[in-house]
Coordinates of C-alpha atoms in Angstrom, one line a residue:
M213 CA 13.7 19.8 -7.1
S214 CA 11.8 19.6 -10.4
A215 CA 8.9 17.2 -11.0
A216 CA 11.2 14.9 -13.0
G217 CA 13.6 14.9 -10.0
F218 CA 11.1 12.9 -7.9
D219 CA 10.8 10.1 -10.5
C220 CA 13.0 7.1 -10.7
Y221 CA 14.0 6.0 -14.2
G222 CA 16.0 2.9 -13.2
S223 CA 19.5 4.1 -13.8
Y224 CA 20.4 4.5 -10.1
C225 CA 17.6 2.6 -8.6
H226 CA 18.3 0.3 -5.6
E227 CA 16.3 -1.8 -3.1
E228 CA 15.8 1.2 -0.7
C229 CA 15.1 3.7 -3.5
E230 CA 13.0 6.6 -2.1
L231 CA 12.0 8.1 -5.4
R232 CA 8.5 8.0 -7.0
H233 CA 7.6 4.8 -8.9
L234 CA 4.2 4.9 -10.7
D235 CA 2.5 2.4 -13.0
E236 CA 1.2 3.4 -16.4
I237 CA -2.3 4.3 -15.1
E238 CA -1.0 6.4 -12.3
T239 CA 1.4 8.2 -14.7
S240 CA -1.5 8.9 -17.1
I241 CA -3.7 10.3 -14.3
R242 CA -0.8 12.5 -13.2
R243 CA -0.1 13.9 -16.7
R244 CA -3.6 15.3 -16.8
N245 CA -2.6 17.6 -13.9
S246 CA -6.1 18.9 -13.4
A247 CA -7.7 15.5 -13.1
V248 CA -11.2 15.6 -11.8
P249 CA -11.5 13.2 -8.9
S250 CA -14.1 10.4 -9.1
V251 CA -14.7 10.8 -5.4
H252 CA -14.1 13.5 -2.9
P253 CA -12.1 12.4 0.1
S254 CA -13.2 13.2 3.6
N255 CA -11.4 15.7 5.8
H256 CA -8.0 14.0 5.9
S257 CA -4.5 15.3 5.6
N258 CA -2.8 15.3 2.1
L259 CA -0.2 13.1 3.7
I260 CA -1.0 9.5 4.4
I261 CA 1.5 7.3 6.2
C262 CA 1.3 3.6 6.1
A263 CA 3.5 2.7 9.1
A264 CA 2.6 -0.9 9.7
P265 CA 5.2 -3.2 11.1
E266 CA 7.0 -5.8 8.9
R267 CA 5.2 -9.0 7.9
S268 CA 1.8 -7.7 9.2
G269 CA 0.1 -6.9 5.9
S270 CA 1.8 -3.6 5.4
T271 CA 2.4 -4.1 1.7
W272 CA -1.2 -5.1 1.2
L273 CA -2.2 -1.9 3.0
Y274 CA 0.2 0.3 1.0
N275 CA -1.1 -1.1 -2.3
A276 CA -4.8 -1.0 -1.2
I277 CA -4.5 2.8 -0.5
R278 CA -2.5 3.4 -3.7
L279 CA -5.0 1.5 -5.9
L280 CA -8.1 3.0 -4.3
Y281 CA -6.9 6.5 -5.2
R282 CA -5.7 5.4 -8.6
D283 CA -8.9 3.6 -9.6
C284 CA -10.9 6.7 -8.5
G285 CA -8.9 8.7 -10.9
M286 CA -7.1 10.7 -8.2
I287 CA -3.4 11.6 -8.0
C288 CA -1.5 9.7 -5.3
D289 CA 2.3 10.1 -5.2
S290 CA 3.5 7.0 -3.4
Y291 CA 6.9 6.4 -1.9
W292 CA 9.0 4.2 0.4
I293 CA 11.0 6.2 2.9
H294 CA 13.0 4.2 5.5
A295 CA 13.6 7.1 8.0
L296 CA 11.2 10.0 7.6
R297 CA 12.8 13.4 7.2
K298 CA 11.0 16.8 7.4
D299 CA 12.6 18.2 4.2
A300 CA 11.8 15.0 2.3
I301 CA 8.1 15.2 3.3
E302 CA 7.9 18.9 2.6
A303 CA 9.3 18.5 -0.9
R304 CA 7.0 15.6 -1.7
L305 CA 3.9 17.4 -0.4
R306 CA 4.8 20.5 -2.5
E307 CA 5.2 18.4 -5.6
A308 CA 1.8 16.6 -5.0
E309 CA -0.1 19.8 -4.1
R310 CA 1.0 21.4 -7.4
V311 CA -1.4 19.0 -9.2
G312 CA -3.9 18.5 -6.4
G313 CA -2.6 15.2 -5.3
I314 CA -1.9 13.4 -2.1
V315 CA 1.3 11.8 -0.8
L316 CA 1.4 8.2 0.4
V317 CA 4.5 7.0 2.3
K318 CA 5.3 3.5 3.4
T319 CA 7.6 3.1 6.4
H320 CA 8.1 0.9 9.4
E321 CA 10.3 2.2 12.2
W322 CA 9.4 4.9 14.7
N323 CA 11.6 7.8 15.8
E324 CA 11.0 9.8 18.9
S325 CA 11.4 13.0 16.9
Y326 CA 8.2 12.2 15.0
S327 CA 6.1 13.3 17.9
D328 CA 7.3 16.8 17.3
W329 CA 7.9 17.7 13.7
L330 CA 5.8 15.0 11.9
V331 CA 2.6 15.1 14.0
Q332 CA 2.6 18.8 14.8
T333 CA 3.7 20.1 11.4
F334 CA 2.0 17.8 9.0
R335 CA -0.9 16.2 10.9
P336 CA -0.8 13.1 8.7
T337 CA -3.4 10.4 8.4
I338 CA -1.6 7.4 9.8
I339 CA -2.9 3.9 9.0
L340 CA -1.6 0.6 10.3
T341 CA -2.0 -3.1 10.3
H342 CA -1.0 -5.5 13.0
R343 CA -0.6 -9.3 13.3
D344 CA -0.5 -12.0 16.0
L345 CA 3.2 -12.2 16.9
H346 CA 3.3 -16.0 16.4
G347 CA 2.4 -15.4 12.8
V348 CA 5.0 -12.7 12.4
V349 CA 7.8 -14.9 13.8
K350 CA 6.7 -17.7 11.4
S351 CA 6.9 -15.3 8.5
Y352 CA 10.3 -14.0 9.6
R353 CA 11.6 -17.6 9.6
R354 CA 10.1 -18.4 6.3
V355 CA 11.8 -15.5 4.5
G356 CA 15.1 -16.3 6.4
W357 CA 15.3 -13.1 8.3
S358 CA 15.6 -14.3 11.9
D359 CA 14.1 -16.5 14.6
N360 CA 13.5 -13.5 16.7
L361 CA 11.7 -10.2 16.2
P362 CA 13.7 -6.9 16.3
A363 CA 13.9 -5.5 19.9
N364 CA 11.8 -2.4 18.9
Y365 CA 9.2 -4.3 16.9
V366 CA 6.3 -4.1 19.4
A367 CA 7.4 -0.7 20.9
D368 CA 7.5 1.0 17.5
H369 CA 4.0 -0.3 16.6
L370 CA 2.6 0.9 19.9
K371 CA 4.1 4.4 19.3
W372 CA 2.5 4.6 15.9
K373 CA -0.8 3.2 17.3
D374 CA -1.0 6.1 19.7
I375 CA -1.4 8.5 16.8
C376 CA -3.0 6.4 14.1
S377 CA -6.6 6.8 13.0
L378 CA -7.1 3.2 11.8
D379 CA -5.4 -0.1 12.6
L380 CA -6.4 -3.2 10.6
K381 CA -5.9 -6.7 11.8
Y382 CA -3.9 -9.0 9.5
E383 CA -6.1 -12.0 10.4
D384 CA -9.2 -10.0 9.4
I385 CA -7.7 -9.1 6.1
V386 CA -7.0 -12.8 5.4
S387 CA -10.5 -14.0 6.5
N388 CA -12.5 -11.2 4.8
G389 CA -10.3 -8.9 2.7
L390 CA -13.2 -7.3 0.9
A391 CA -14.8 -6.1 4.2
Q392 CA -11.4 -4.7 5.4
L393 CA -10.9 -2.9 2.1
Q394 CA -14.4 -1.5 2.5
K395 CA -13.5 -0.3 6.0
L396 CA -10.3 1.3 4.7
A397 CA -12.1 3.0 1.8
Q398 CA -14.8 4.4 4.1
H399 CA -12.1 5.8 6.4
L400 CA -10.3 7.5 3.5
F401 CA -13.3 8.8 1.5
G402 CA -16.4 8.7 3.7
T403 CA -19.3 6.2 3.9
N404 CA -21.6 7.8 1.4
V405 CA -19.0 8.1 -1.3
C406 CA -17.8 4.5 -0.9
S407 CA -21.3 3.2 -1.2
A408 CA -21.6 4.9 -4.5
R409 CA -18.3 3.4 -5.7
Q410 CA -18.5 -0.2 -4.6
D411 CA -17.4 -1.2 -8.1
V412 CA -14.0 0.5 -7.5
I413 CA -13.6 -1.3 -4.2
E414 CA -14.3 -4.7 -5.7
C415 CA -11.9 -4.0 -8.6
V416 CA -9.2 -3.1 -6.1
Y417 CA -9.9 -6.2 -4.0
F418 CA -9.2 -8.5 -6.9
Q419 CA -6.2 -6.5 -8.1
L420 CA -4.6 -6.9 -4.7
L421 CA -4.7 -10.7 -5.2
D422 CA -2.7 -10.3 -8.5
L423 CA -0.2 -7.6 -7.9
D424 CA 2.9 -7.3 -10.0
R425 CA 5.9 -9.1 -8.6
P426 CA 9.7 -9.0 -9.3
S427 CA 10.9 -10.6 -12.5
G428 CA 14.6 -10.5 -11.9
G429 CA 17.5 -8.5 -13.4
G430 CA 18.1 -5.7 -10.9
A431 CA 16.2 -3.4 -8.6
H432 CA 14.8 -1.3 -11.3
I433 CA 11.1 -0.9 -12.0
G434 CA 9.4 -4.2 -12.4
G435 CA 12.4 -6.3 -11.7
G436 CA 15.1 -7.4 -9.3
A437 CA 15.0 -7.7 -5.6
V438 CA 11.9 -5.7 -5.2
H439 CA 9.1 -4.5 -7.5
Q440 CA 9.4 -0.8 -7.0
V441 CA 5.8 0.0 -7.8
T442 CA 4.1 -2.6 -5.6
K443 CA 7.0 -2.9 -3.1
I444 CA 6.8 -6.7 -3.3
W445 CA 9.9 -8.8 -2.8
P446 CA 10.6 -12.2 -4.5
H447 CA 9.7 -14.2 -1.3
H448 CA 7.0 -11.9 -0.1
V449 CA 4.6 -14.8 -0.1
S450 CA 5.1 -18.5 0.3
D451 CA 5.3 -21.1 -2.4
E452 CA 2.0 -22.4 -1.1
T453 CA 0.5 -19.0 -1.7
R454 CA 1.8 -18.8 -5.3
K455 CA 0.3 -22.2 -6.0
V456 CA -3.1 -21.0 -4.7
I457 CA -3.0 -17.8 -6.7
S458 CA -1.9 -19.6 -9.8
H459 CA -5.1 -21.6 -9.7
L460 CA -7.4 -18.6 -9.4
T461 CA -9.3 -17.9 -12.6
L462 CA -9.6 -14.2 -13.3
A463 CA -11.9 -12.9 -15.9
K464 CA -12.6 -9.4 -17.1
S465 CA -15.7 -8.0 -15.7
K466 CA -18.6 -8.0 -18.1
D467 CA -20.8 -5.7 -16.0
E468 CA -22.1 -2.5 -17.6
R469 CA -19.2 -0.2 -16.4
G470 CA -17.1 2.5 -18.0
S471 CA -14.3 1.5 -20.2
E472 CA -11.7 2.3 -17.5
D473 CA -13.5 0.0 -15.1
K474 CA -13.6 -2.8 -17.7
K475 CA -9.9 -2.3 -18.3
M476 CA -9.0 -2.7 -14.6
G477 CA -11.8 -4.8 -13.2
Y478 CA -11.7 -8.5 -12.5
R479 CA -14.1 -11.1 -11.1
F480 CA -13.3 -14.4 -9.5
K481 CA -14.8 -17.6 -10.8
D482 CA -13.4 -19.8 -8.1
N483 CA -14.5 -20.0 -4.5
T484 CA -11.9 -18.1 -2.5
S485 CA -13.3 -18.3 0.9
N486 CA -10.7 -20.7 2.3
H487 CA -7.6 -18.5 2.0
N488 CA -4.8 -19.4 4.3
E489 CA -2.8 -17.0 6.4
E490 CA 0.0 -16.6 3.8
E491 CA -2.2 -15.4 0.9
I492 CA -1.8 -11.7 1.2
D493 CA 1.2 -9.6 0.7
E494 CA 2.8 -9.0 4.0

């Protein structure tokens, strides 16, 4: 498959599309091919799997990882893959390694075969989130899915948890998202590097509160049932959340940063310490 064969251009895109969807900044970074990283990641696999269960902050986690790499000027090819397949992972890794990038995959369900081919062959970095089950059930009901969790919901998470290297708590993300993002960044890049790039972490924190959402008109990039870059659905967050976010005043940072940081960086003017449980993308 050619490089172009991994990218989705909208013609045949659908809600479960497993092709690559990049934003303009990610595309620009990738086109440089030999992009010089702003940070040097710690000794992790070139494959990162975000395997958090549904409604547990998995979309926040996926975008947090994607944006941390992007805002450090590093190539990160991100995908949604419902059921992981060895050939699909191999092909995506070859494509990313061609330009010195990493592969990020968002998925949910566990398959017993993963213990063999996924873990043994690729040795991925697996990162999760988890949430109190009462909150998960409440979220399921709000989006109209079900009054009950899938039978394998807890079991799948425990299987992933056995082989993960980090598992963030949803309630901690809600109460102190910046601290959890710092923890995630340190896990990915190392403590010393993250201390030096605190500006990037803060930029990503505010971007996560203002992610692109569907605008209608089909499942293509930026519209329809799911926003293919951010993986956010129309009802991903409650009406109450949208109301809170709409009242947040964002201003471009006026700190003495590079032009790229100024372009992407934001700073809150409002007090945001009283976020409720529905204010992050689940």
